[in-house]
Coordinates of N, CA and C in Angstrom, one line a residue:
M1 N -48.4 30.7 -15.1 CA -49.4 29.7 -15.1 C -49.3 28.8 -16.4
K2 N -48.9 29.4 -17.5 CA -48.8 28.7 -18.8 C -47.8 27.6 -18.7
A3 N -46.7 27.8 -18.0 CA -45.7 26.8 -17.9 C -46.2 25.6 -17.0
T4 N -47.0 26.0 -16.0 CA -47.5 25.0 -15.1 C -48.5 24.1 -15.9
I5 N -49.3 24.7 -16.7 CA -50.3 23.9 -17.5 C -49.5 23.0 -18.5
K6 N -48.5 23.5 -19.1 CA -47.7 22.7 -20.0 C -47.0 21.5 -19.3
L7 N -46.5 21.7 -18.1 CA -45.9 20.6 -17.3 C -47.0 19.6 -16.9
E8 N -48.1 20.1 -16.6 CA -49.2 19.1 -16.2 C -49.6 18.3 -17.4
E9 N -49.7 18.9 -18.6 CA -50.0 18.1 -19.8 C -48.9 17.2 -20.2
L10 N -47.7 17.6 -20.0 CA -46.6 16.7 -20.2 C -46.7 15.4 -19.3
A11 N -47.0 15.7 -18.1 CA -47.2 14.5 -17.1 C -48.4 13.6 -17.6
M12 N -49.4 14.2 -18.1 CA -50.5 13.4 -18.7 C -50.1 12.6 -19.9
L13 N -49.3 13.2 -20.8 CA -48.7 12.5 -21.9 C -47.9 11.3 -21.5
L14 N -47.0 11.6 -20.5 CA -46.2 10.5 -20.0 C -47.0 9.4 -19.3
L15 N -48.1 9.8 -18.6 CA -49.0 8.8 -18.1 C -49.6 7.9 -19.2
G16 N -50.0 8.5 -20.3 CA -50.5 7.8 -21.4 C -49.5 6.8 -22.0
I17 N -48.3 7.3 -22.1 CA -47.2 6.4 -22.6 C -46.9 5.2 -21.7
Y18 N -46.9 5.6 -20.4 CA -46.8 4.5 -19.4 C -47.9 3.5 -19.5
A19 N -49.1 3.9 -19.6 CA -50.3 3.0 -19.7 C -50.2 2.2 -21.0
F20 N -49.7 2.7 -22.0 CA -49.5 2.0 -23.3 C -48.5 0.8 -23.1
G21 N -47.5 1.0 -22.2 CA -46.6 0.0 -21.9 C -47.2 -1.3 -21.4
F22 N -48.3 -1.2 -20.7 CA -49.0 -2.3 -20.2 C -49.9 -3.1 -21.2
L23 N -50.1 -2.5 -22.3 CA -50.9 -3.1 -23.4 C -50.0 -4.1 -24.2
H24 N -50.6 -5.0 -24.8 CA -49.8 -6.0 -25.5 C -49.7 -5.7 -27.0
Y25 N -49.2 -4.5 -27.3 CA -49.0 -4.0 -28.6 C -47.6 -3.6 -28.8
E26 N -47.1 -3.7 -30.0 CA -45.7 -3.2 -30.3 C -45.7 -1.7 -30.2
W27 N -44.6 -1.1 -29.8 CA -44.5 0.4 -29.7 C -44.8 1.1 -31.0
W28 N -44.5 0.5 -32.1 CA -44.8 1.2 -33.4 C -46.3 1.5 -33.5
W29 N -47.1 0.8 -32.9 CA -48.6 1.1 -32.9 C -48.9 2.5 -32.3
F30 N -48.2 2.7 -31.2 CA -48.4 4.0 -30.6 C -48.0 5.2 -31.5
L31 N -46.8 5.0 -32.2 CA -46.3 6.0 -33.1 C -47.2 6.2 -34.3
V32 N -47.7 5.1 -34.8 CA -48.6 5.2 -36.0 C -49.9 5.8 -35.7
L33 N -50.5 5.4 -34.6 CA -51.8 5.9 -34.2 C -51.9 7.2 -33.5
F34 N -50.7 7.7 -33.0 CA -50.7 8.9 -32.2 C -51.4 10.1 -32.8
L35 N -51.2 10.3 -34.1 CA -51.8 11.5 -34.7 C -53.2 11.2 -35.3
G36 N -53.7 10.0 -35.1 CA -55.0 9.6 -35.6 C -56.2 10.5 -35.1
P37 N -56.2 10.9 -33.9 CA -57.3 11.8 -33.4 C -57.4 13.1 -34.2
D38 N -56.4 13.5 -34.8 CA -56.5 14.8 -35.6 C -57.4 14.6 -36.8
L39 N -57.8 13.4 -37.1 CA -58.8 13.2 -38.2 C -60.1 13.9 -37.8
G40 N -60.3 14.2 -36.6 CA -61.5 14.9 -36.1 C -61.6 16.3 -36.7
M41 N -60.5 16.8 -37.3 CA -60.5 18.1 -37.9 C -61.3 18.1 -39.2
I42 N -61.5 16.9 -39.7 CA -62.3 16.7 -41.0 C -63.7 17.4 -40.8
G43 N -64.2 17.4 -39.6 CA -65.5 18.0 -39.4 C -65.5 19.5 -39.8
Y44 N -64.4 20.2 -39.8 CA -64.4 21.6 -40.2 C -64.7 21.7 -41.7
A45 N -64.7 20.7 -42.5 CA -65.1 20.7 -43.9 C -66.6 21.0 -44.0
F46 N -67.3 20.7 -42.9 CA -68.8 20.9 -42.8 C -69.2 22.1 -42.0
G47 N -68.2 22.9 -41.7 CA -68.5 24.1 -40.9 C -67.9 24.1 -39.5
N48 N -67.9 25.3 -38.9 CA -67.3 25.4 -37.6 C -68.0 24.6 -36.5
K49 N -69.3 24.6 -36.5 CA -70.0 23.8 -35.5 C -69.7 22.3 -35.6
A50 N -69.9 21.7 -36.8 CA -69.6 20.3 -36.9 C -68.1 20.0 -36.6
G51 N -67.2 20.9 -37.0 CA -65.8 20.8 -36.8 C -65.5 20.8 -35.3
A52 N -66.1 21.7 -34.6 CA -65.8 21.8 -33.1 C -66.4 20.5 -32.4
V53 N -67.5 20.1 -32.8 CA -68.1 18.9 -32.2 C -67.2 17.6 -32.4
L54 N -66.9 17.4 -33.7 CA -66.1 16.2 -34.0 C -64.7 16.3 -33.4
Y55 N -64.0 17.5 -33.5 CA -62.7 17.7 -32.9 C -62.7 17.4 -31.4
N56 N -63.7 18.0 -30.8 CA -63.8 17.8 -29.3 C -64.1 16.4 -28.9
L57 N -64.8 15.7 -29.7 CA -65.1 14.3 -29.5 C -63.8 13.4 -29.5
F58 N -62.9 13.8 -30.4 CA -61.7 13.0 -30.6 C -60.6 13.5 -29.6
H59 N -60.9 14.6 -28.9 CA -59.8 15.2 -28.0 C -60.3 15.4 -26.6
H60 N -61.4 14.7 -26.2 CA -61.9 14.8 -24.8 C -61.3 13.7 -24.0
R61 N -60.5 14.1 -23.0 CA -59.8 13.1 -22.1 C -60.8 12.3 -21.3
G62 N -61.9 12.9 -20.9 CA -62.9 12.1 -20.1 C -63.5 11.0 -21.0
L63 N -63.8 11.2 -22.2 CA -64.2 10.2 -23.1 C -63.1 9.1 -23.3
A64 N -61.9 9.6 -23.5 CA -60.8 8.7 -23.7 C -60.7 7.7 -22.5
I65 N -60.8 8.3 -21.3 CA -60.7 7.4 -20.1 C -61.9 6.4 -20.0
M66 N -63.1 6.9 -20.4 CA -64.2 5.9 -20.4 C -64.0 4.8 -21.4
I67 N -63.5 5.1 -22.6 CA -63.2 4.1 -23.6 C -62.2 3.1 -23.1
Y68 N -61.1 3.6 -22.5 CA -60.1 2.7 -21.9 C -60.7 1.8 -20.8
L69 N -61.5 2.4 -19.9 CA -62.1 1.6 -18.8 C -63.1 0.6 -19.4
A70 N -63.8 0.9 -20.4 CA -64.7 0.0 -21.0 C -63.9 -1.2 -21.6
G71 N -62.8 -0.9 -22.2 CA -61.9 -1.9 -22.7 C -61.3 -2.8 -21.6
A72 N -61.0 -2.2 -20.5 CA -60.4 -3.0 -19.4 C -61.5 -3.8 -18.7
F73 N -62.7 -3.3 -18.6 CA -63.8 -4.0 -18.0 C -64.3 -5.2 -18.8
F74 N -64.5 -4.9 -20.1 CA -65.0 -6.0 -21.0 C -63.9 -6.8 -21.7
L75 N -62.6 -6.5 -21.3 CA -61.5 -7.2 -21.8 C -61.4 -7.1 -23.3
I76 N -61.4 -5.9 -23.8 CA -61.3 -5.6 -25.2 C -60.1 -4.7 -25.4
P77 N -59.0 -5.3 -25.7 CA -57.7 -4.6 -25.8 C -57.7 -3.4 -26.8
V78 N -58.5 -3.6 -27.9 CA -58.5 -2.5 -28.9 C -59.1 -1.2 -28.3
L79 N -60.1 -1.4 -27.4 CA -60.7 -0.2 -26.8 C -59.7 0.4 -25.8
Q80 N -58.9 -0.4 -25.1 CA -57.9 0.1 -24.2 C -56.9 0.9 -25.1
L81 N -56.5 0.4 -26.2 CA -55.6 1.0 -27.1 C -56.1 2.4 -27.5
A82 N -57.4 2.4 -28.0 CA -58.0 3.6 -28.4 C -58.0 4.6 -27.3
G83 N -58.4 4.2 -26.1 CA -58.4 5.1 -25.0 C -57.1 5.7 -24.7
V84 N -56.1 4.9 -24.7 CA -54.7 5.4 -24.4 C -54.2 6.4 -25.5
I85 N -54.5 6.1 -26.7 CA -54.1 7.0 -27.8 C -54.8 8.3 -27.7
L86 N -56.2 8.2 -27.5 CA -56.9 9.5 -27.4 C -56.5 10.3 -26.3
F87 N -56.2 9.7 -25.1 CA -55.8 10.4 -23.9 C -54.4 11.1 -24.1
S88 N -53.5 10.3 -24.7 CA -52.1 10.8 -24.9 C -52.1 11.9 -25.9
H89 N -52.8 11.7 -27.0 CA -52.9 12.7 -28.0 C -53.5 14.1 -27.5
A90 N -54.6 14.0 -26.7 CA -55.2 15.2 -26.2 C -54.2 15.9 -25.3
A91 N -53.5 15.2 -24.5 CA -52.5 15.8 -23.6 C -51.4 16.5 -24.4
F92 N -51.0 15.9 -25.4 CA -49.9 16.4 -26.3 C -50.4 17.7 -27.0
D93 N -51.6 17.7 -27.5 CA -52.2 18.9 -28.1 C -52.3 20.0 -27.1
R94 N -52.8 19.7 -25.9 CA -53.0 20.8 -24.9 C -51.6 21.3 -24.5
M95 N -50.6 20.5 -24.5 CA -49.3 20.9 -24.1 C -48.8 21.9 -25.1
L96 N -49.2 21.8 -26.4 CA -48.9 22.7 -27.5 C -49.8 23.9 -27.5
G97 N -50.8 23.9 -26.7 CA -51.7 25.1 -26.7 C -53.0 24.9 -27.5
Y98 N -53.2 23.7 -28.0 CA -54.5 23.4 -28.7 C -55.5 22.8 -27.8
G99 N -56.5 23.6 -27.4 CA -57.5 23.1 -26.5 C -58.8 22.7 -27.2
L100 N -59.8 22.3 -26.4 CA -61.1 22.0 -27.0 C -61.6 23.2 -27.7
K101 N -62.3 23.0 -28.8 CA -62.8 24.1 -29.7 C -64.1 24.6 -29.3
Y102 N -64.3 25.9 -29.5 CA -65.6 26.6 -29.5 C -66.1 26.6 -30.9
K103 N -67.5 26.7 -31.0 CA -68.1 26.7 -32.3 C -67.8 27.9 -33.2
K104 N -67.2 28.9 -32.6 CA -66.9 30.1 -33.3 C -65.8 29.9 -34.4
G105 N -64.9 28.9 -34.2 CA -63.9 28.6 -35.2 C -62.8 27.8 -34.6
F106 N -61.9 27.3 -35.5 CA -60.8 26.4 -35.0 C -59.9 27.0 -34.0
K107 N -59.6 28.3 -34.2 CA -58.6 28.9 -33.4 C -59.1 29.4 -32.0
Y108 N -60.4 29.2 -31.8 CA -61.0 29.6 -30.5 C -61.1 28.4 -29.6
T109 N -60.2 28.3 -28.5 CA -60.2 27.1 -27.7 C -60.4 27.5 -26.2
H110 N -60.6 26.5 -25.4 CA -60.8 26.7 -24.0 C -59.5 27.2 -23.3
L111 N -58.4 27.1 -24.0 CA -57.1 27.5 -23.5 C -56.7 28.9 -24.0
G112 N -57.6 29.5 -24.8 CA -57.4 30.8 -25.4 C -57.3 30.7 -26.9
E113 N -57.1 31.8 -27.5 CA -57.1 31.9 -29.0 C -55.7 31.4 -29.5
I114 N -55.7 30.5 -30.5 CA -54.5 30.0 -31.0 C -53.8 31.0 -31.8
G115 N -52.5 31.2 -31.6 CA -51.7 32.1 -32.4 C -51.8 33.5 -31.9
K116 N -52.5 33.8 -30.9 CA -52.6 35.1 -30.3 C -52.0 35.2 -28.9
E117 N -50.8 35.6 -28.9 CA -50.1 35.7 -27.6 C -50.2 37.1 -27.0
K118 N -50.6 37.2 -25.8 CA -50.7 38.5 -25.1 C -49.5 38.6 -24.2
M119 N -48.7 39.5 -24.5 CA -47.5 39.7 -23.7 C -47.7 40.8 -22.7
T120 N -47.2 40.6 -21.5 CA -47.2 41.7 -20.5 C -46.1 42.7 -20.9
K121 N -46.2 43.9 -20.3 CA -45.2 44.9 -20.5 C -43.8 44.4 -20.1
K122 N -43.7 43.6 -19.1 CA -42.5 43.1 -18.6 C -41.9 42.2 -19.7
E123 N -42.7 41.3 -20.2 CA -42.2 40.4 -21.3 C -41.8 41.1 -22.6
Q124 N -42.5 42.2 -22.8 CA -42.2 43.0 -24.1 C -40.8 43.7 -24.0
G125 N -40.3 43.9 -22.8 CA -39.0 44.6 -22.7 C -39.2 46.1 -22.6
P126 N -38.1 46.8 -22.6 CA -38.1 48.2 -22.5 C -38.7 48.9 -23.8
Q127 N -39.5 49.9 -23.6 CA -40.2 50.6 -24.7 C -39.4 51.9 -25.0
L128 N -39.2 52.1 -26.3 CA -38.5 53.3 -26.7 C -39.6 54.3 -27.0
S129 N -39.6 55.5 -26.4 CA -40.6 56.5 -26.7 C -40.0 57.7 -27.3

């Protein structure tokens, strides 16, 4: 299942890159702004709750889509750009295993705990007893 989720997120990232291609911005804008949503981690300087809220705000794909659609509807290219960047970045983060955060702390996400891999007995290989 983990590989399937990563492939799905890769497809979302590619969709974001494809959508960016329709905007009238040079490609370097995508590269420069791509890591911008990680500024949402600044919220963790004010505690886990503030950090989770701000991080999730910058990494919510539904919000990214609404921002993009508002830009398309009102003909505001910078909103379209912001939506594409937020959407693409969120997909990239989830592809790497960084999900939306719980208020418990940065490493607790809707995709599981960051850095804690649970391996099945089959994945662990033969056990010496």
